[in-house]
Amino acid sequence: MYSAAQLSLYPMTDGFVGVILDAIGVLERYRPHLRTETDDLSTLIVAPPETLYPAMRDLFVAAAASGRHVTLSATVSRGCPGATDDPICGSDIATGPLPPLAGRITEAIAETRAAPITGIEIAAQFALYVPGSDSHSAEIAGCIEFLQGSGLRTTPKSLVTRIDGDAGPVFSTLGSAFWRFGHGSAHVVMDLTVSANSPSRR
Amino acid sequence: MYSAAQLSLYPMTDGFVGVILDAIGVLERYRPHLRTETDDLSTLIVAPPETLYPAMRDLFVAAAASGRHVTLSATVSRGCPGATDDPICGSDIATGPLPPLAGRITEAIAETRAAPITGIEIAAQFALYVPGSDSHSAEIAGCIEFLQGSGLRTTPKSLVTRIDGDAGPVFSTLGSAFWRFGHGSAHVVMDLTVSANSPSRR
């Protein structure tokens, strides 16, 4: 199952190039479990879902540690019908028949609560889409039940859901929302914005 | 039909607040045809599709005129089934039965070619989703035919399509892709990234 993120890191500082280059170095610790392609608009990370979210977390935490206002914007996709599969995306956990929904909700909550604390407070907002399918209402409802039980502060907004908290549990929650719900071969897309060190009041 | 964009403007400069505040002033020329809500993550613009794209164009062109590297990231949605309609979204052109596909392709190409030239070169990339529907392949094929005939440089990437050109025809093209294809009541989502003044080589 092809699984990838097209992401961009935006440091709001004259020294943005340095912040980006320093942060992107942390992806090396995830090789050979991911591959990347970069142009002037974004970096593509191709990896299984359980690698994508920790890699994005570490990338963002490294950039936010600069103290500058930084944001990350990403389109994350799995199971896109037009995409050729990539051997690097081989995943033990995100394919095959799904275990019962209630168990997945419990697992997702436990993983969020056990997530490492990074010391970086972030605000995230995301939308989750299941293109080309009418039969995912139980899975979406399960995902919402998980979010409500995650212990994080979630806020509905128009078009998106907002989550505030430490980068560790927030990225764990985002990852679970992306890959634990919707059957293994479904095309699932997450549109994601993450922000740290904003000078604006919430 | 509820139609809205959750967007963020990211100027890569220490003076990012001033660039954002100066640019956002241009939205006033579109009132009373839109309403906005802003928090520390994004600005929601609620407006009919034919207002949303010119408003985003003018906002982005104003920010790019600063000469700084700036990007815009947006989730744009119409017809979301959970959303309450808003009277401000009343649109003469984007609802009701669709005229034949061939005519819409011709109109979209003509509009792109007649679009005002802003003098601001941009690079955009987008993904278009039709959640909850299996029956849009002819409309998607029509949209691709339009993009190929638009006269702009389009490049396929993983998960997204890239378009380079002047902000006038590029935003016209993005707007047509968003509202001329997919039937009037369909839920259509565009995930959009726009960049100007990048120091990176393409």
Tab-separated table of N, CA and C in Angstrom, chain B residues 10-107:
chain	number	residue	atom	x	y	z
B	10	TYR	N	2.018	32.327	5.021
B	10	TYR	CA	3.273	32.155	5.742
B	10	TYR	C	4.386	32.973	5.076
B	11	PRO	N	4.686	34.173	5.582
B	11	PRO	CA	5.834	34.928	5.060
B	11	PRO	C	7.096	34.504	5.811
B	12	MET	N	8.107	34.075	5.079
B	12	MET	CA	9.346	33.590	5.715
B	12	MET	C	10.260	34.778	6.009
B	13	THR	N	9.849	35.581	6.998
B	13	THR	CA	10.617	36.756	7.378
B	13	THR	C	10.336	37.090	8.841
B	14	ASP	N	11.322	37.741	9.491
B	14	ASP	CA	11.101	38.185	10.874
B	14	ASP	C	9.878	39.111	10.957
B	15	GLY	N	9.602	39.838	9.862
B	15	GLY	CA	8.477	40.773	9.858
B	15	GLY	C	7.187	40.160	9.342
B	16	PHE	N	6.966	38.882	9.658
B	16	PHE	CA	5.808	38.185	9.059
B	16	PHE	C	4.466	38.775	9.471
B	17	VAL	N	4.385	39.318	10.692
B	17	VAL	CA	3.092	39.849	11.144
B	17	VAL	C	2.665	41.015	10.249
B	18	GLY	N	3.602	41.915	9.965
B	18	GLY	CA	3.272	43.069	9.122
B	18	GLY	C	2.859	42.663	7.716
B	19	VAL	N	3.563	41.676	7.129
B	19	VAL	CA	3.209	41.221	5.775
B	19	VAL	C	1.798	40.648	5.762
B	20	ILE	N	1.448	39.852	6.795
B	20	ILE	CA	0.110	39.246	6.853
B	20	ILE	C	-0.958	40.332	7.015
B	21	LEU	N	-0.734	41.252	7.953
B	21	LEU	CA	-1.761	42.275	8.215
B	21	LEU	C	-1.966	43.176	6.994
B	22	ASP	N	-0.870	43.529	6.306
B	22	ASP	CA	-1.018	44.359	5.103
B	22	ASP	C	-1.818	43.607	4.040
B	23	ALA	N	-1.511	42.315	3.862
B	23	ALA	CA	-2.161	41.556	2.790
B	23	ALA	C	-3.642	41.341	3.087
B	24	ILE	N	-3.950	41.051	4.332
B	24	ILE	CA	-5.324	40.669	4.659
B	24	ILE	C	-6.296	41.832	4.441
B	25	GLY	N	-5.752	43.048	4.428
B	25	GLY	CA	-6.596	44.216	4.164
B	25	GLY	C	-7.282	44.177	2.807
B	26	VAL	N	-6.671	43.488	1.833
B	26	VAL	CA	-7.267	43.466	0.483
B	26	VAL	C	-8.589	42.700	0.454
B	27	LEU	N	-8.839	41.883	1.471
B	27	LEU	CA	-10.116	41.151	1.467
B	27	LEU	C	-11.309	42.108	1.605
B	28	GLU	N	-11.067	43.317	2.137
B	28	GLU	CA	-12.173	44.268	2.333
B	28	GLU	C	-12.897	44.568	1.024
B	29	ARG	N	-12.166	44.518	-0.096
B	29	ARG	CA	-12.812	44.858	-1.369
B	29	ARG	C	-13.858	43.827	-1.784
B	30	TYR	N	-13.827	42.668	-1.135
B	30	TYR	CA	-14.797	41.611	-1.481
B	30	TYR	C	-16.014	41.597	-0.561
B	31	ARG	N	-16.000	42.402	0.499
B	31	ARG	CA	-17.180	42.444	1.356
B	31	ARG	C	-18.274	43.224	0.641
B	32	PRO	N	-19.548	42.895	0.792
B	32	PRO	CA	-20.133	41.929	1.725
B	32	PRO	C	-20.305	40.525	1.142
B	33	HIS	N	-19.456	40.129	0.172
B	33	HIS	CA	-19.636	38.817	-0.459
B	33	HIS	C	-18.885	37.706	0.249
B	34	LEU	N	-18.195	38.031	1.332
B	34	LEU	CA	-17.531	36.993	2.113
B	34	LEU	C	-17.558	37.382	3.581
B	35	ARG	N	-17.388	36.365	4.440
B	35	ARG	CA	-17.140	36.646	5.851
B	35	ARG	C	-15.927	35.848	6.292
B	36	THR	N	-15.239	36.333	7.325
B	36	THR	CA	-13.991	35.697	7.751
B	36	THR	C	-14.013	35.450	9.256
B	37	GLU	N	-13.259	34.438	9.675
B	37	GLU	CA	-13.016	34.141	11.091
B	37	GLU	C	-11.544	33.793	11.203
B	38	THR	N	-10.842	34.422	12.127
B	38	THR	CA	-9.399	34.211	12.249
B	38	THR	C	-9.038	33.734	13.650
B	39	ASP	N	-8.156	32.726	13.742
B	39	ASP	CA	-7.523	32.413	15.023
B	39	ASP	C	-6.013	32.327	14.781
B	40	ASP	N	-5.280	31.748	15.724
B	40	ASP	CA	-3.821	31.733	15.607
B	40	ASP	C	-3.316	30.723	14.584
B	41	LEU	N	-4.200	29.875	14.039
B	41	LEU	CA	-3.763	28.871	13.056
B	41	LEU	C	-4.132	29.237	11.620
B	42	SER	N	-5.296	29.856	11.420
B	42	SER	CA	-5.766	30.052	10.052
B	42	SER	C	-6.895	31.068	10.011
B	43	THR	N	-7.231	31.476	8.798
B	43	THR	CA	-8.394	32.331	8.564
B	43	THR	C	-9.396	31.558	7.721
B	44	LEU	N	-10.624	31.517	8.196
B	44	LEU	CA	-11.708	30.913	7.424
B	44	LEU	C	-12.344	32.000	6.561
B	45	ILE	N	-12.437	31.732	5.259
B	45	ILE	CA	-13.203	32.624	4.377
B	45	ILE	C	-14.421	31.843	3.902
B	46	VAL	N	-15.603	32.336	4.207
B	46	VAL	CA	-16.844	31.726	3.734
B	46	VAL	C	-17.365	32.599	2.605
B	47	ALA	N	-17.509	32.027	1.421
B	47	ALA	CA	-17.904	32.800	0.236
B	47	ALA	C	-18.253	31.824	-0.878
B	48	PRO	N	-19.015	32.258	-1.878
B	48	PRO	CA	-19.243	31.364	-3.018
B	48	PRO	C	-17.931	31.112	-3.766
B	49	PRO	N	-17.830	29.976	-4.462
B	49	PRO	CA	-16.567	29.622	-5.117
B	49	PRO	C	-16.028	30.714	-6.038
B	50	GLU	N	-16.921	31.419	-6.745
B	50	GLU	CA	-16.443	32.419	-7.705
B	50	GLU	C	-15.888	33.667	-7.018
B	51	THR	N	-16.089	33.788	-5.696
B	51	THR	CA	-15.464	34.863	-4.910
B	51	THR	C	-14.206	34.363	-4.200
B	52	LEU	N	-14.241	33.103	-3.745
B	52	LEU	CA	-13.126	32.558	-2.954
B	52	LEU	C	-11.784	32.660	-3.689
B	53	TYR	N	-11.760	32.259	-4.961
B	53	TYR	CA	-10.465	32.185	-5.657
B	53	TYR	C	-9.900	33.564	-5.998
B	54	PRO	N	-10.703	34.515	-6.506
B	54	PRO	CA	-10.156	35.866	-6.673
B	54	PRO	C	-9.700	36.480	-5.344
B	55	ALA	N	-10.431	36.206	-4.261
B	55	ALA	CA	-10.026	36.755	-2.949
B	55	ALA	C	-8.693	36.160	-2.514
B	56	MET	N	-8.528	34.836	-2.692
B	56	MET	CA	-7.243	34.210	-2.328
B	56	MET	C	-6.115	34.741	-3.219
B	57	ARG	N	-6.418	34.932	-4.507
B	57	ARG	CA	-5.402	35.484	-5.434
B	57	ARG	C	-4.928	36.845	-4.949
B	58	ASP	N	-5.878	37.747	-4.655
B	58	ASP	CA	-5.491	39.104	-4.270
B	58	ASP	C	-4.739	39.109	-2.938
B	59	LEU	N	-5.163	38.258	-2.012
B	59	LEU	CA	-4.470	38.131	-0.727
B	59	LEU	C	-3.026	37.681	-0.960
B	60	PHE	N	-2.849	36.667	-1.798
B	60	PHE	CA	-1.510	36.127	-2.004
B	60	PHE	C	-0.627	37.100	-2.790
B	61	VAL	N	-1.200	37.741	-3.803
B	61	VAL	CA	-0.430	38.697	-4.604
B	61	VAL	C	0.040	39.856	-3.725
B	62	ALA	N	-0.826	40.318	-2.818
B	62	ALA	CA	-0.437	41.412	-1.919
B	62	ALA	C	0.727	40.992	-1.032
B	63	ALA	N	0.688	39.753	-0.521
B	63	ALA	CA	1.782	39.283	0.338
B	63	ALA	C	3.068	39.086	-0.474
B	64	ALA	N	2.936	38.537	-1.680
B	64	ALA	CA	4.120	38.280	-2.515
B	64	ALA	C	4.761	39.574	-2.986
B	65	ALA	N	3.958	40.639	-3.100
B	65	ALA	CA	4.504	41.929	-3.529
B	65	ALA	C	5.502	42.489	-2.518
B	66	SER	N	5.527	41.919	-1.307
B	66	SER	CA	6.533	42.315	-0.311
B	66	SER	C	7.934	41.917	-0.757
B	67	GLY	N	8.013	41.011	-1.733
B	67	GLY	CA	9.309	40.523	-2.199
B	67	GLY	C	9.855	39.381	-1.361
B	68	ARG	N	9.224	39.097	-0.225
B	68	ARG	CA	9.652	38.009	0.647
B	68	ARG	C	9.167	36.663	0.106
B	69	HIS	N	9.858	35.609	0.516
B	69	HIS	CA	9.355	34.268	0.204
B	69	HIS	C	8.079	34.059	1.025
B	70	VAL	N	6.959	33.877	0.350
B	70	VAL	CA	5.672	33.675	1.034
B	70	VAL	C	4.982	32.445	0.450
B	71	THR	N	4.226	31.759	1.291
B	71	THR	CA	3.405	30.651	0.826
B	71	THR	C	2.000	30.805	1.394
B	72	LEU	N	1.066	30.199	0.722
B	72	LEU	CA	-0.317	30.121	1.185
B	72	LEU	C	-0.695	28.653	1.195
B	73	SER	N	-1.324	28.224	2.277
B	73	SER	CA	-1.793	26.844	2.378
B	73	SER	C	-3.279	26.897	2.682
B	74	ALA	N	-4.073	26.114	1.964
B	74	ALA	CA	-5.523	26.190	2.155
B	74	ALA	C	-6.189	24.837	1.958
B	75	THR	N	-7.228	24.611	2.744
B	75	THR	CA	-8.206	23.547	2.520
B	75	THR	C	-9.473	24.248	2.040
B	76	VAL	N	-9.916	23.929	0.836
B	76	VAL	CA	-11.094	24.581	0.267
B	76	VAL	C	-12.162	23.505	0.078
B	77	SER	N	-13.385	23.799	0.478
B	77	SER	CA	-14.431	22.775	0.464
B	77	SER	C	-15.749	23.376	0.011
B	78	ARG	N	-16.503	22.605	-0.770
B	78	ARG	CA	-17.897	22.968	-1.076
B	78	ARG	C	-18.774	21.743	-0.880
B	79	GLY	N	-20.009	21.986	-0.458
B	79	GLY	CA	-20.973	20.889	-0.382
B	79	GLY	C	-20.704	19.886	0.721
B	80	CYS	N	-19.928	20.259	1.742
B	80	CYS	CA	-19.649	19.316	2.834
B	80	CYS	C	-20.971	18.933	3.497
B	81	PRO	N	-21.273	17.620	3.577
B	81	PRO	CA	-22.594	17.213	4.051
B	81	PRO	C	-22.891	17.615	5.489
B	82	GLY	N	-21.886	17.739	6.343
B	82	GLY	CA	-22.139	18.107	7.740
B	82	GLY	C	-22.311	19.603	7.961
B	83	ALA	N	-21.998	20.418	6.947
B	83	ALA	CA	-21.941	21.866	7.167
B	83	ALA	C	-23.309	22.509	6.955
B	84	THR	N	-23.646	23.429	7.837
B	84	THR	CA	-24.871	24.209	7.670
B	84	THR	C	-24.633	25.242	6.575
B	85	ASP	N	-25.600	25.386	5.678
B	85	ASP	CA	-25.416	26.351	4.593
B	85	ASP	C	-25.366	27.757	5.167
B	86	ASP	N	-24.750	28.662	4.399
B	86	ASP	CA	-24.621	30.046	4.819
B	86	ASP	C	-25.172	30.902	3.688
B	87	PRO	N	-26.068	31.847	3.990
B	87	PRO	CA	-26.675	32.637	2.913
B	87	PRO	C	-25.635	33.356	2.053
B	88	ILE	N	-24.481	33.694	2.634
B	88	ILE	CA	-23.460	34.421	1.872
B	88	ILE	C	-22.896	33.569	0.731
B	89	CYS	N	-23.082	32.241	0.810
B	89	CYS	CA	-22.546	31.341	-0.216
B	89	CYS	C	-23.447	31.239	-1.437
B	90	GLY	N	-24.571	31.945	-1.459
B	90	GLY	CA	-25.466	31.883	-2.612
B	90	GLY	C	-24.703	32.140	-3.897
B	91	SER	N	-24.817	31.234	-4.852
B	91	SER	CA	-24.023	31.322	-6.075
B	91	SER	C	-24.916	31.041	-7.261
B	92	ASP	N	-24.834	31.891	-8.268
B	92	ASP	CA	-25.622	31.646	-9.479
B	92	ASP	C	-24.981	30.601	-10.372
B	93	ILE	N	-23.671	30.455	-10.232
B	93	ILE	CA	-22.977	29.694	-11.263
B	93	ILE	C	-22.584	28.293	-10.832
B	94	ALA	N	-22.551	28.017	-9.531
B	94	ALA	CA	-21.964	26.740	-9.118
B	94	ALA	C	-22.998	25.776	-8.563
B	95	THR	N	-24.272	26.045	-8.773
B	95	THR	CA	-25.270	25.088	-8.309
B	95	THR	C	-26.189	24.733	-9.473
B	96	GLY	N	-27.077	23.804	-9.246
B	96	GLY	CA	-28.032	23.423	-10.284
B	96	GLY	C	-27.433	22.433	-11.248
B	97	PRO	N	-28.236	21.996	-12.240
B	97	PRO	CA	-27.748	20.983	-13.180
B	97	PRO	C	-26.563	21.516	-13.979
B	98	LEU	N	-25.607	20.669	-14.250
B	98	LEU	CA	-24.411	21.083	-14.975
B	98	LEU	C	-24.659	21.080	-16.476
B	99	PRO	N	-24.158	22.092	-17.190
B	99	PRO	CA	-24.157	22.018	-18.658
B	99	PRO	C	-23.216	20.892	-19.110
B	100	PRO	N	-23.276	20.514	-20.399
B	100	PRO	CA	-22.406	19.425	-20.878
B	100	PRO	C	-20.928	19.691	-20.602
B	101	LEU	N	-20.188	18.606	-20.351
B	101	LEU	CA	-18.784	18.697	-19.942
B	101	LEU	C	-17.923	19.455	-20.955
B	102	ALA	N	-18.114	19.173	-22.247
B	102	ALA	CA	-17.255	19.787	-23.269
B	102	ALA	C	-17.350	21.315	-23.199
B	103	GLY	N	-18.557	21.831	-23.000
B	103	GLY	CA	-18.742	23.278	-22.919
B	103	GLY	C	-18.053	23.867	-21.706
B	104	ARG	N	-18.089	23.127	-20.598
B	104	ARG	CA	-17.430	23.640	-19.384
B	104	ARG	C	-15.911	23.675	-19.541
B	105	ILE	N	-15.367	22.684	-20.246
B	105	ILE	CA	-13.916	22.689	-20.497
B	105	ILE	C	-13.543	23.926	-21.326
B	106	THR	N	-14.329	24.177	-22.375
B	106	THR	CA	-14.058	25.333	-23.250
B	106	THR	C	-14.151	26.642	-22.468
B	107	GLU	N	-15.177	26.758	-21.636
B	107	GLU	CA	-15.336	27.983	-20.832
B	107	GLU	C	-14.178	28.170	-19.864
